[in-house]
Structure formats: C-alpha cells, structure tokens
mmCIF file of C-alpha atoms in Angstrom:
data_model
loop_
_atom_site.group_PDB
_atom_site.id
_atom_site.type_symbol
_atom_site.label_atom_id
_atom_site.label_comp_id
_atom_site.label_asym_id
_atom_site.label_seq_id
_atom_site.Cartn_x
_atom_site.Cartn_y
_atom_site.Cartn_z
ATOM 1 C CA MET A 1 59.412 -0.463 -15.483
ATOM 2 C CA SER A 2 57.714 -3.283 -13.595
ATOM 3 C CA LYS A 3 56.312 -0.644 -11.234
ATOM 4 C CA THR A 4 54.395 1.172 -13.967
ATOM 5 C CA ILE A 5 52.871 -2.106 -15.180
ATOM 6 C CA ALA A 6 51.816 -3.065 -11.672
ATOM 7 C CA THR A 7 49.814 0.137 -11.183
ATOM 8 C CA HIS A 8 47.700 -0.736 -14.193
ATOM 9 C CA GLU A 9 46.892 -4.227 -13.008
ATOM 10 C CA PRO A 10 43.189 -4.647 -12.175
ATOM 11 C CA LYS A 11 42.359 -5.511 -8.587
ATOM 12 C CA GLY A 12 40.154 -8.592 -8.230
ATOM 13 C CA THR A 13 37.177 -9.030 -10.514
ATOM 14 C CA ASP A 14 36.424 -5.500 -11.530
ATOM 15 C CA ILE A 15 33.104 -5.277 -13.337
ATOM 16 C CA GLY A 16 33.046 -1.510 -13.313
ATOM 17 C CA LEU A 17 31.184 -1.008 -10.058
ATOM 18 C CA PRO A 18 32.156 1.801 -7.701
ATOM 19 C CA HIS A 19 34.810 0.768 -5.181
ATOM 20 C CA GLY A 20 35.084 1.268 -1.465
ATOM 21 C CA GLU A 21 32.639 1.526 1.357
ATOM 22 C CA PRO A 22 28.988 2.151 0.498
ATOM 23 C CA LYS A 23 27.772 5.661 1.215
ATOM 24 C CA PRO A 24 25.648 6.033 4.353
ATOM 25 C CA TYR A 25 21.859 5.990 4.019
ATOM 26 C CA TRP A 26 20.097 9.315 3.975
ATOM 27 C CA ASN A 27 18.618 10.776 7.097
ATOM 28 C CA PRO A 28 15.119 9.224 7.278
ATOM 29 C CA TYR A 29 13.414 12.616 7.378
ATOM 30 C CA ALA A 30 15.282 13.771 4.253
ATOM 31 C CA ALA A 31 14.346 10.583 2.398
ATOM 32 C CA GLY A 32 10.754 11.035 3.606
ATOM 33 C CA VAL A 33 10.651 14.571 2.191
ATOM 34 C CA GLY A 34 11.947 13.226 -1.138
ATOM 35 C CA LEU A 35 9.260 10.543 -1.211
ATOM 36 C CA GLY A 36 6.564 13.004 -0.186
ATOM 37 C CA LEU A 37 7.520 15.442 -2.947
ATOM 38 C CA THR A 38 7.548 12.564 -5.456
ATOM 39 C CA LEU A 39 4.009 11.779 -4.366
ATOM 40 C CA VAL A 40 2.921 15.417 -4.795
ATOM 41 C CA LEU A 41 4.500 15.432 -8.253
ATOM 42 C CA SER A 42 2.609 12.255 -9.091
ATOM 43 C CA PHE A 43 -0.708 13.800 -7.997
ATOM 44 C CA TYR A 44 0.029 17.013 -9.892
ATOM 45 C CA LEU A 45 1.089 15.327 -13.129
ATOM 46 C CA MET A 46 -1.092 12.237 -13.261
ATOM 47 C CA GLY A 47 -3.842 12.680 -10.681
ATOM 48 C CA ASN A 48 -2.737 9.311 -9.260
ATOM 49 C CA GLY A 49 -0.503 8.437 -6.357
ATOM 50 C CA LEU A 50 2.189 5.759 -6.298
ATOM 51 C CA GLY A 51 1.610 2.021 -6.262
ATOM 52 C CA ALA A 52 3.286 -1.350 -6.565
ATOM 53 C CA SER A 53 0.986 -4.298 -5.918
ATOM 54 C CA GLY A 54 -1.448 -3.161 -8.629
ATOM 55 C CA ALA A 55 1.326 -3.599 -11.201
ATOM 56 C CA PHE A 56 2.049 -7.126 -9.925
ATOM 57 C CA THR A 57 -1.622 -8.005 -10.173
ATOM 58 C CA ARG A 58 -1.490 -6.952 -13.812
ATOM 59 C CA PHE A 59 1.625 -9.106 -14.374
ATOM 60 C CA VAL A 60 -0.248 -12.128 -12.997
ATOM 61 C CA ALA A 61 -3.361 -11.309 -15.043
ATOM 62 C CA PHE A 62 -1.198 -10.927 -18.148
ATOM 63 C CA ALA A 63 0.613 -14.238 -17.622
ATOM 64 C CA GLU A 64 -2.602 -16.149 -16.958
ATOM 65 C CA ALA A 65 -4.341 -14.531 -19.942
ATOM 66 C CA MET A 66 -1.402 -15.543 -22.147
ATOM 67 C CA PHE A 67 -1.400 -19.203 -21.118
ATOM 68 C CA ALA A 68 -5.091 -19.692 -20.381
ATOM 69 C CA PRO A 69 -7.137 -17.003 -22.166
ATOM 70 C CA ARG A 70 -10.443 -18.867 -21.867
ATOM 71 C CA PHE A 71 -9.930 -19.538 -18.177
ATOM 72 C CA VAL A 72 -9.265 -15.832 -17.540
ATOM 73 C CA ALA A 73 -12.253 -14.721 -19.629
ATOM 74 C CA GLY A 74 -14.532 -16.862 -17.471
ATOM 75 C CA HIS A 75 -12.814 -16.082 -14.156
ATOM 76 C CA PRO A 76 -14.891 -13.942 -11.758
ATOM 77 C CA TYR A 77 -11.900 -11.827 -10.649
ATOM 78 C CA TRP A 78 -9.582 -11.833 -13.668
ATOM 79 C CA LYS A 79 -12.232 -11.001 -16.226
ATOM 80 C CA THR A 80 -12.410 -7.488 -14.744
ATOM 81 C CA TYR A 81 -8.857 -6.971 -16.056
ATOM 82 C CA LEU A 82 -9.896 -7.748 -19.604
ATOM 83 C CA GLY A 83 -10.974 -4.676 -21.495
ATOM 84 C CA SER A 84 -10.400 -2.881 -24.744
ATOM 85 C CA GLU A 85 -6.901 -1.963 -23.522
ATOM 86 C CA PRO A 86 -4.005 -4.454 -23.152
ATOM 87 C CA ILE A 87 -3.593 -5.624 -19.543
ATOM 88 C CA LEU A 88 -0.094 -4.189 -19.195
ATOM 89 C CA LYS A 89 -0.990 -0.823 -20.714
ATOM 90 C CA ASP A 90 -1.401 0.803 -17.345
ATOM 91 C CA TRP A 91 0.389 3.659 -15.664
ATOM 92 C CA LEU A 92 1.311 1.523 -12.621
ATOM 93 C CA VAL A 93 3.235 -0.929 -14.819
ATOM 94 C CA PHE A 94 5.394 1.877 -16.219
ATOM 95 C CA GLU A 95 5.793 3.398 -12.779
ATOM 96 C CA ILE A 96 7.041 0.153 -11.203
ATOM 97 C CA LEU A 97 9.532 -0.382 -14.062
ATOM 98 C CA GLY A 98 10.751 3.147 -13.339
ATOM 99 C CA ALA A 99 11.075 2.256 -9.651
ATOM 100 C CA LEU A 100 13.255 -0.730 -10.575
ATOM 101 C CA VAL A 101 15.553 1.484 -12.662
ATOM 102 C CA GLY A 102 15.552 4.127 -9.910
ATOM 103 C CA GLY A 103 16.593 1.469 -7.398
ATOM 104 C CA ILE A 104 19.393 0.213 -9.661
ATOM 105 C CA VAL A 105 20.723 3.744 -10.254
ATOM 106 C CA ALA A 106 20.520 4.649 -6.554
ATOM 107 C CA SER A 107 22.236 1.467 -5.346
ATOM 108 C CA LEU A 108 25.000 1.728 -7.959
ATOM 109 C CA THR A 109 25.727 5.393 -7.253
ATOM 110 C CA ALA A 110 25.805 4.739 -3.490
ATOM 111 C CA GLY A 111 28.129 1.730 -3.874
ATOM 112 C CA ARG A 112 25.449 -0.522 -2.416
ATOM 113 C CA PHE A 113 24.743 -2.759 -5.410
ATOM 114 C CA LYS A 114 25.697 -6.259 -4.315
ATOM 115 C CA VAL A 115 24.446 -9.669 -5.422
ATOM 116 C CA GLU A 116 23.715 -11.307 -2.078
ATOM 117 C CA SER A 117 21.036 -12.660 0.200
ATOM 118 C CA GLU A 118 20.647 -10.732 3.435
ATOM 119 C CA HIS A 119 20.165 -12.693 6.658
ATOM 120 C CA GLY A 120 21.502 -13.047 10.184
ATOM 121 C CA PRO A 121 24.162 -15.594 11.220
ATOM 122 C CA ARG A 122 21.643 -18.110 12.581
ATOM 123 C CA VAL A 123 19.891 -18.843 9.288
ATOM 124 C CA ASN A 124 21.350 -19.800 5.913
ATOM 125 C CA ALA A 125 20.529 -18.421 2.497
ATOM 126 C CA LYS A 126 18.124 -21.277 1.786
ATOM 127 C CA GLN A 127 16.087 -20.662 4.936
ATOM 128 C CA ARG A 128 16.074 -16.943 4.180
ATOM 129 C CA ALA A 129 14.812 -17.654 0.646
ATOM 130 C CA MET A 130 11.987 -19.775 2.071
ATOM 131 C CA LEU A 131 10.954 -17.073 4.559
ATOM 132 C CA ALA A 132 11.148 -14.417 1.831
ATOM 133 C CA PHE A 133 8.956 -16.504 -0.478
ATOM 134 C CA ALA A 134 6.424 -17.304 2.279
ATOM 135 C CA GLY A 135 6.307 -13.656 3.359
ATOM 136 C CA GLY A 136 5.868 -12.538 -0.227
ATOM 137 C CA LEU A 137 3.034 -15.002 -0.661
ATOM 138 C CA LEU A 138 1.187 -13.603 2.366
ATOM 139 C CA VAL A 139 1.842 -10.028 1.215
ATOM 140 C CA GLY A 140 0.624 -10.707 -2.325
ATOM 141 C CA PHE A 141 -2.476 -12.424 -0.967
ATOM 142 C CA ALA A 142 -3.141 -9.558 1.456
ATOM 143 C CA THR A 143 -2.792 -6.810 -1.147
ATOM 144 C CA ARG A 144 -5.852 -8.100 -3.007
ATOM 145 C CA PHE A 145 -8.009 -7.832 0.103
ATOM 146 C CA ALA A 146 -6.620 -4.372 0.844
ATOM 147 C CA ARG A 147 -6.703 -3.217 -2.818
ATOM 148 C CA GLY A 148 -3.143 -1.973 -2.517
ATOM 149 C CA CYS A 149 -0.010 -2.041 -0.404
ATOM 150 C CA THR A 150 2.248 0.276 1.543
ATOM 151 C CA SER A 151 2.594 2.433 -1.598
ATOM 152 C CA GLY A 152 -0.945 2.606 -2.950
ATOM 153 C CA GLN A 153 -2.749 2.518 0.382
ATOM 154 C CA ALA A 154 -0.484 3.630 3.240
ATOM 155 C CA LEU A 155 1.473 6.363 1.422
ATOM 156 C CA THR A 156 -0.964 7.488 -1.270
ATOM 157 C CA GLY A 157 -4.286 6.938 0.501
ATOM 158 C CA GLY A 158 -2.759 7.992 3.816
ATOM 159 C CA SER A 159 -1.697 11.382 2.470
ATOM 160 C CA LEU A 160 -5.165 11.851 0.941
ATOM 161 C CA LEU A 161 -6.641 11.045 4.378
ATOM 162 C CA SER A 162 -8.627 7.991 3.212
ATOM 163 C CA VAL A 163 -10.149 6.184 6.206
ATOM 164 C CA GLY A 164 -9.570 2.721 4.701
ATOM 165 C CA SER A 165 -5.928 3.509 3.933
ATOM 166 C CA TRP A 166 -5.294 4.578 7.520
ATOM 167 C CA ALA A 167 -7.057 1.451 8.802
ATOM 168 C CA PHE A 168 -4.809 -0.600 6.502
ATOM 169 C CA MET A 169 -1.643 1.153 7.672
ATOM 170 C CA MET A 170 -2.448 0.678 11.364
ATOM 171 C CA SER A 171 -3.266 -2.995 10.699
ATOM 172 C CA VAL A 172 0.080 -3.499 8.905
ATOM 173 C CA PHE A 173 1.991 -2.217 11.914
ATOM 174 C CA ALA A 174 -0.212 -4.285 14.273
ATOM 175 C CA GLY A 175 0.347 -7.470 12.245
ATOM 176 C CA GLY A 176 4.070 -6.775 11.910
ATOM 177 C CA TYR A 177 4.684 -6.145 15.600
ATOM 178 C CA ALA A 178 2.562 -9.161 16.565
ATOM 179 C CA ALA A 179 4.523 -11.513 14.292
ATOM 180 C CA ALA A 180 8.013 -10.015 14.786
ATOM 181 C CA TRP A 181 8.882 -12.173 17.795
ATOM 182 C CA PHE A 182 8.263 -15.419 15.878
ATOM 183 C CA VAL A 183 10.699 -14.652 13.089
ATOM 184 C CA ARG A 184 13.334 -12.780 15.132
ATOM 185 C CA ARG A 185 15.989 -15.459 14.596
ATOM 186 C CA GLN A 186 16.140 -14.472 10.960
ATOM 187 C CA TRP A 187 18.222 -11.399 11.763
ATOM 188 C CA GLN A 188 19.876 -12.148 15.123
ATOM 189 C CA MET B 1 -0.592 25.125 -15.497
ATOM 190 C CA ASN B 2 -3.141 23.533 -13.237
ATOM 191 C CA GLY B 3 -3.011 19.902 -12.224
ATOM 192 C CA PRO B 4 -3.584 17.106 -12.658
ATOM 193 C CA LEU B 5 -1.920 17.801 -15.988
ATOM 194 C CA ALA B 6 -2.943 14.444 -17.502
ATOM 195 C CA ALA B 7 -6.637 14.967 -16.721
ATOM 196 C CA ASN B 8 -6.495 18.561 -17.956
ATOM 197 C CA GLY B 9 -5.223 17.395 -21.335
ATOM 198 C CA VAL B 10 -1.754 18.949 -21.046
ATOM 199 C CA PHE B 11 -0.243 15.686 -22.266
ATOM 200 C CA GLY B 12 -1.649 12.553 -23.819
ATOM 201 C CA GLU B 13 -1.641 8.922 -22.805
ATOM 202 C CA GLN B 14 1.670 8.004 -24.465
ATOM 203 C CA PHE B 15 3.551 10.816 -22.763
ATOM 204 C CA GLY B 16 1.765 9.887 -19.541
ATOM 205 C CA PHE B 17 3.532 6.524 -19.554
ATOM 206 C CA ILE B 18 6.906 8.259 -19.859
ATOM 207 C CA VAL B 19 5.915 10.497 -16.948
ATOM 208 C CA ALA B 20 4.882 7.404 -14.970
ATOM 209 C CA PHE B 21 8.294 5.837 -15.637
ATOM 210 C CA PHE B 22 10.150 8.923 -14.366
ATOM 211 C CA VAL B 23 7.919 9.390 -11.332
ATOM 212 C CA GLY B 24 8.524 5.701 -10.562
ATOM 213 C CA GLY B 25 12.249 6.304 -10.985
ATOM 214 C CA LEU B 26 12.204 9.004 -8.309
ATOM 215 C CA PHE B 27 10.126 6.720 -6.086
ATOM 216 C CA GLY B 28 12.662 3.896 -6.383
ATOM 217 C CA PHE B 29 15.594 6.272 -5.951
ATOM 218 C CA PHE B 30 14.342 7.758 -2.683
ATOM 219 C CA LEU B 31 13.314 4.338 -1.328
ATOM 220 C CA GLU B 32 16.858 3.083 -1.929
ATOM 221 C CA ARG B 33 18.420 6.193 -0.387
ATOM 222 C CA ALA B 34 16.257 5.676 2.702
ATOM 223 C CA GLY B 35 17.874 2.232 3.040
ATOM 224 C CA PHE B 36 14.738 0.364 2.003
ATOM 225 C CA GLY B 37 16.569 -1.877 -0.445
ATOM 226 C CA SER B 38 17.679 -3.802 2.645
ATOM 227 C CA ALA B 39 15.363 -6.263 4.397
ATOM 228 C CA LYS B 40 17.514 -6.009 7.502
ATOM 229 C CA LYS B 41 16.982 -2.256 7.678
ATOM 230 C CA LEU B 42 13.251 -2.560 6.935
ATOM 231 C CA THR B 43 12.537 -5.219 9.550
ATOM 232 C CA ALA B 44 14.663 -3.491 12.216
ATOM 233 C CA ASP B 45 11.627 -1.227 12.629
ATOM 234 C CA PHE B 46 9.638 -4.112 14.087
ATOM 235 C CA TYR B 47 12.298 -4.776 16.741
ATOM 236 C CA GLY B 48 12.754 -1.131 17.721
ATOM 237 C CA ARG B 49 16.385 -1.163 16.591
ATOM 238 C CA ASP B 50 15.962 1.330 13.739
ATOM 239 C CA MET B 51 12.616 3.043 13.261
ATOM 240 C CA ALA B 52 13.439 4.476 9.816
ATOM 241 C CA VAL B 53 10.340 2.872 8.238
ATOM 242 C CA LEU B 54 8.011 4.755 10.557
ATOM 243 C CA LYS B 55 9.969 8.010 10.240
ATOM 244 C CA VAL B 56 10.222 7.916 6.444
ATOM 245 C CA MET B 57 6.574 6.914 5.974
ATOM 246 C CA PHE B 58 5.067 9.518 8.255
ATOM 247 C CA THR B 59 7.362 12.229 6.870
ATOM 248 C CA ALA B 60 6.327 11.342 3.312
ATOM 249 C CA ILE B 61 2.633 11.276 4.264
ATOM 250 C CA VAL B 62 2.823 14.665 5.989
ATOM 251 C CA VAL B 63 4.777 16.278 3.124
ATOM 252 C CA ALA B 64 2.395 14.901 0.486
ATOM 253 C CA MET B 65 -0.689 15.789 2.530
ATOM 254 C CA VAL B 66 0.459 19.376 3.058
ATOM 255 C CA GLY B 67 1.621 19.646 -0.562
ATOM 256 C CA VAL B 68 -1.721 18.525 -1.970
ATOM 257 C CA MET B 69 -3.645 20.879 0.322
ATOM 258 C CA TYR B 70 -1.340 23.770 -0.503
ATOM 259 C CA LEU B 71 -1.710 23.249 -4.255
ATOM 260 C CA GLY B 72 -5.466 22.865 -3.797
ATOM 261 C CA ILE B 73 -5.876 26.064 -1.780
ATOM 262 C CA PHE B 74 -3.997 28.084 -4.409
ATOM 263 C CA GLY B 75 -6.038 26.555 -7.204
ATOM 264 C CA ARG B 76 -3.034 24.763 -8.738
ATOM 265 C CA LEU B 77 -4.483 21.273 -8.287
ATOM 266 C CA ASP B 78 -8.090 20.183 -8.717
ATOM 267 C CA ILE B 79 -8.374 17.688 -5.873
ATOM 268 C CA SER B 80 -11.676 16.352 -7.253
ATOM 269 C CA LEU B 81 -9.615 14.925 -10.156
ATOM 270 C CA VAL B 82 -7.156 13.141 -7.844
ATOM 271 C CA THR B 83 -7.964 9.454 -7.313
ATOM 272 C CA ILE B 84 -8.595 8.820 -3.612
ATOM 273 C CA PRO B 85 -8.600 5.084 -2.741
ATOM 274 C CA PRO B 86 -12.142 4.133 -1.660
ATOM 275 C CA THR B 87 -12.708 2.574 1.752
ATOM 276 C CA PHE B 88 -13.670 -1.076 2.175
ATOM 277 C CA LEU B 89 -13.013 -1.196 5.885
ATOM 278 C CA TRP B 90 -13.074 -4.918 6.772
ATOM 279 C CA PRO B 91 -11.012 -6.342 3.907
ATOM 280 C CA GLN B 92 -8.538 -3.490 4.387
ATOM 281 C CA ILE B 93 -8.114 -4.294 8.091
ATOM 282 C CA VAL B 94 -7.782 -8.052 7.494
ATOM 283 C CA GLY B 95 -5.522 -7.416 4.492
ATOM 284 C CA GLY B 96 -3.380 -5.089 6.599
ATOM 285 C CA LEU B 97 -2.946 -7.672 9.385
ATOM 286 C CA ILE B 98 -1.911 -10.438 6.949
ATOM 287 C CA PHE B 99 0.302 -7.951 5.101
ATOM 288 C CA GLY B 100 2.067 -7.018 8.348
ATOM 289 C CA VAL B 101 2.848 -10.675 9.113
ATOM 290 C CA GLY B 102 4.148 -11.201 5.569
ATOM 291 C CA PHE B 103 6.185 -7.998 5.737
ATOM 292 C CA VAL B 104 8.107 -8.958 8.882
ATOM 293 C CA MET B 105 8.490 -12.573 7.714
ATOM 294 C CA GLY B 106 9.586 -11.791 4.167
ATOM 295 C CA GLY B 107 11.456 -8.614 4.997
ATOM 296 C CA TYR B 108 9.955 -6.429 2.302
ATOM 297 C CA CYS B 109 6.803 -4.866 0.950
ATOM 298 C CA PRO B 110 6.090 -4.878 -2.808
ATOM 299 C CA GLY B 111 7.693 -1.516 -3.677
ATOM 300 C CA THR B 112 10.786 -2.014 -1.535
ATOM 301 C CA ALA B 113 11.247 -5.550 -2.902
ATOM 302 C CA VAL B 114 11.520 -4.076 -6.401
ATOM 303 C CA VAL B 115 14.191 -1.657 -5.195
ATOM 304 C CA ALA B 116 16.001 -4.448 -3.324
ATOM 305 C CA ALA B 117 15.961 -6.626 -6.444
ATOM 306 C CA GLY B 118 17.455 -3.649 -8.289
ATOM 307 C CA SER B 119 20.168 -3.517 -5.610
ATOM 308 C CA GLY B 120 21.080 -7.149 -6.279
ATOM 309 C CA ARG B 121 19.275 -8.805 -3.351
ATOM 310 C CA LYS B 122 18.461 -12.433 -4.167
ATOM 311 C CA ASP B 123 16.012 -12.776 -1.265
ATOM 312 C CA ALA B 124 13.972 -9.954 -2.826
ATOM 313 C CA LEU B 125 13.524 -12.073 -5.965
ATOM 314 C CA TRP B 126 12.067 -14.855 -3.820
ATOM 315 C CA PHE B 127 9.786 -12.340 -2.164
ATOM 316 C CA LEU B 128 8.619 -11.004 -5.551
ATOM 317 C CA LEU B 129 7.925 -14.537 -6.743
ATOM 318 C CA GLY B 130 5.927 -15.071 -3.560
ATOM 319 C CA ILE B 131 3.845 -11.947 -4.295
ATOM 320 C CA LEU B 132 2.927 -13.198 -7.759
ATOM 321 C CA VAL B 133 1.958 -16.629 -6.411
ATOM 322 C CA GLY B 134 0.036 -15.044 -3.528
ATOM 323 C CA ILE B 135 -1.981 -12.872 -5.901
ATOM 324 C CA GLY B 136 -2.743 -15.909 -8.048
ATOM 325 C CA VAL B 137 -3.824 -17.954 -5.021
ATOM 326 C CA TRP B 138 -6.054 -15.117 -3.815
ATOM 327 C CA ALA B 139 -7.755 -14.862 -7.195
ATOM 328 C CA GLU B 140 -8.510 -18.614 -7.137
ATOM 329 C CA GLY B 141 -10.161 -18.283 -3.754
ATOM 330 C CA TYR B 142 -12.085 -15.175 -4.804
ATOM 331 C CA PRO B 143 -15.541 -16.866 -4.913
ATOM 332 C CA LEU B 144 -15.095 -17.773 -1.205
ATOM 333 C CA TYR B 145 -14.664 -14.162 -0.061
ATOM 334 C CA LYS B 146 -16.463 -12.319 -2.839
ATOM 335 C CA GLU B 147 -18.857 -10.759 -0.341
ATOM 336 C CA PHE B 148 -16.242 -10.062 2.317
ATOM 337 C CA TYR B 149 -14.168 -8.295 -0.379
ATOM 338 C CA VAL B 150 -16.792 -5.529 -0.684
ATOM 339 C CA SER B 151 -17.803 -5.410 2.990
ATOM 340 C CA GLY B 152 -17.515 -2.186 5.001
ATOM 341 C CA SER B 153 -17.891 -0.173 1.803
ATOM 342 C CA TYR B 154 -17.923 3.582 2.410
ATOM 343 C CA GLY B 155 -16.831 4.721 -1.065
ATOM 344 C CA VAL B 156 -14.384 7.632 -1.023
ATOM 345 C CA TYR B 157 -14.390 8.408 2.655
ATOM 346 C CA THR B 158 -11.869 10.740 4.258
ATOM 347 C CA LEU B 159 -10.861 11.223 7.870
ATOM 348 C CA SER B 160 -12.405 14.699 7.821
ATOM 349 C CA GLN B 161 -15.744 13.266 6.642
ATOM 350 C CA TRP B 162 -15.582 10.588 9.320
ATOM 351 C CA LEU B 163 -14.685 13.022 12.106
ATOM 352 C CA GLY B 164 -16.851 15.849 10.775
ATOM 353 C CA LEU B 165 -13.902 18.244 10.961
ATOM 354 C CA PRO B 166 -12.392 20.548 8.309
ATOM 355 C CA SER B 167 -9.493 18.894 6.460
ATOM 356 C CA GLY B 168 -7.106 21.583 7.748
ATOM 357 C CA VAL B 169 -7.853 20.584 11.336
ATOM 358 C CA VAL B 170 -7.397 16.888 10.498
ATOM 359 C CA ALA B 171 -4.109 17.678 8.741
ATOM 360 C CA PHE B 172 -2.908 19.560 11.823
ATOM 361 C CA ALA B 173 -3.818 16.546 13.993
ATOM 362 C CA VAL B 174 -1.937 14.235 11.594
ATOM 363 C CA ILE B 175 1.139 16.473 11.836
ATOM 364 C CA LEU B 176 0.970 16.419 15.649
ATOM 365 C CA MET B 177 0.553 12.641 15.588
ATOM 366 C CA ALA B 178 3.554 12.283 13.265
ATOM 367 C CA LEU B 179 5.694 14.454 15.560
ATOM 368 C CA GLY B 180 4.613 12.310 18.505
ATOM 369 C CA ALA B 181 5.494 9.166 16.552
ATOM 370 C CA PHE B 182 8.953 10.587 15.684
ATOM 371 C CA TRP B 183 9.638 11.360 19.326
ATOM 372 C CA PHE B 184 8.413 7.923 20.412
ATOM 373 C CA ALA B 185 10.417 6.147 17.683
ATOM 374 C CA THR B 186 13.632 7.888 18.731
ATOM 375 C CA TYR B 187 12.898 7.066 22.386
ATOM 376 C CA VAL B 188 12.442 3.367 21.528
ATOM 377 C CA GLU B 189 15.660 3.347 19.459
ATOM 378 C CA ARG B 190 17.634 4.728 22.425
ATOM 379 C CA LEU B 191 15.984 2.259 24.788
ATOM 380 C CA MET B 192 16.853 -0.702 22.552
ATOM 381 C CA ALA B 193 20.415 0.544 22.005
ATOM 382 C CA ALA B 194 20.924 0.796 25.781
ATOM 383 C CA LYS B 195 19.446 -2.691 26.225
ATOM 384 C CA ALA B 196 21.749 -4.143 23.559
ATOM 385 C CA LEU B 197 24.724 -2.518 25.306
ATOM 386 C CA ARG B 198 23.747 -4.025 28.678
ATOM 387 C CA GLY B 199 23.346 -7.428 27.036
ATOM 388 C CA LYS B 200 26.916 -7.221 25.730
ATOM 389 C CA ASP B 201 28.250 -6.279 29.174
ATOM 390 C CA GLN B 202 26.630 -9.330 30.744
ATOM 391 C CA SER B 203 27.957 -11.747 28.147
ATOM 392 C CA ALA B 204 31.484 -10.316 28.448
#
C-alpha cells in the first residue's frame, strides 16, 4: 500500500514544466530556413519585414509621453512619434509581443525554460547583470543611429539588398569581433 | 491573392495587428529553436566556438531574398509595395560598430533578448532595460548629431543599383558569398575545437 502512495508523490518543486534534459537546438541551417520563410510571410502579408528596436523606441516614446507630455511635444526627436495614432498602435509593437510569446512557447516545449542568469565561472550574476545592462545601453543607443537592429536592418534590409543594411551588418560583425577579446572572461 | 495582402486591402488594420502578432510568434519561435535565447550561444560566434549566428543569419537572408524574388517574378508580390529600409550610410556604419560592441558585451541583440527573457533569462531583462535607457539617452543627445543622423543619405538604395547589376546577378553573388561564409565558419569551428583540445592536453 505504501508503494502505491509513493509513486504519486511529487518530485521536488513541480510547477508543471517539462522534465528531463532540454531538447537539442535545431540545426542552424534549418532554423535559418524557418526564419527566412517567416520573413517572406511577413513581406507577403504586411509588406514589412521583421523588427525589434523600433518597438522599443515606441515603448520609450510612450513612457515619456505619459509622464512628460509637454516635454515630448517639444522634443526634436520624440515629437515625430506623436501623430493622430496612439504611439503603441504600430505593427512592430504587436510583432514583438508575438515574438515574446513565441519565445516562451518554444523554450517551454523544448524544456529550456529556466529562470537563471547565464555566465561563465569567472564572473558572478551581479557582474553579468552589469555587463548585460551596459551592452544593452550601447545597443539601444546604436539602433537609433542605424534606424534598426539585427532584425530590421540586417535580416530584413539585408534580404531586400539595401546597401545601408549590409553596411550595418558588416559593421556589427566588425565591432563585435574587435570587442570580443575585452569581454572574453564573461564566458570562460 | 497577390501580396502584400495588407496594402492590397485583403485585410484591414485591426486584423493586421493579429497577423503581426502571429508573424512575431513564428519569429520568436525560430529564434529560440536556433538557440538564440542563450547569450552564451550567441556570443560563441565572436570567439569562433560556435558560428550559429552567422549560419542562421545568412541562411535566413538567402531564403528571404530568393523567396521575395520568386514571388515577384511570378507576380505574386508587388515589390514596390514592400518597405525597403533607406540608406543613411554613415550613421548606419557607426551605429553598426557600436551595436557590435554592445552585442558581444551584453550577449544579446534586441530581438534575441526578448526571446531570452521569454526563456527565463534574468540577464536578458537587464539587457532590455539597457536598451530602453540607451534609446532615451540617444534621444536626449539628438540635437548634437542631428546632421550626422541624416548623413550619407541615398534613399532606397539597393546593392544592384550600387553595382549597376541586375538583382538576379547580385542575388547569385550573395548566395555564393553565403556558401563561402558557411564553409569558413565551419573551418573556424573545427580550428577552435582542435585548439581547445590541445589546451586541455597541456594542462593535464
């Protein structure tokens, strides 16, 4: 009798996530084909490619307009975001929310959802958080010069053969490889 | 039905937002499946350990490029109604360089950080916060680089216009370049794996 009870006992803190080893990542070429077809679908349905940083710019514009509407109305950059339409009523905002849900679904179904901070053994979570924040700051800053990021410029503009998008993509790799040595301890 | 469906009035604005959500969902799904919800996997590209970023990106670009051309040739997609990002050469080069530094330092780019946050990564939340602050800081400095921001303006300017070659020829060159990059990436991965193995032997 005790045996049958034991089999029904929950193991550890089960919050309903899939158990066991995470599934392996897809072959990069297969994942690339999936992304490429998503991009074609986006062009065919909407006439727009994919994007990410444009949505974040709208989040910032929205937050600043909420707390300081007069400041935004007089701001040389932000005033261009004020129009007859609400700031967040933009296809990129809906697309990036979809990407978040897509990421959640994909990580859950692959057994990869895990609340953690990724870093190598030589840095701690706090140092990793600082590097992540500083890197994000540079990336956010850079996207406004470039008018997009790896999604809106490199992928979308790259596939449409835009000269500026290709220049951006090559510069991203150049900047990344040049700086990699300085932050290598993060992962070693 | 000929695309873009939104521009051809097949569906309205409201439905367009639902479409955007689902297209975004596929985007996030494939990014996660590629392993791009992990900063470790993403940055491994910059150390030659795992060149998945390069492979996935160039594959996606080639597939989308060929797909758009194919649909265009068969009259299924009016390419003149597809938004091509305009070229502002100098801010895009400078932006790209700063972006690259931030990418390898922070471990993500904006789209992959969203997917990583959806996978539970706490460092991705810090990165996303950094993006928002960075955008805000840039906007405050805007008067300083107002002119630089629109420098090198060529409007919508494609590689085939620049090179004076038909887009089919340019596409073929891009495919060849991608294949070369795949070969090179795999070569570097093997080289780095062999180097790592030797390093272990010496320390043992």
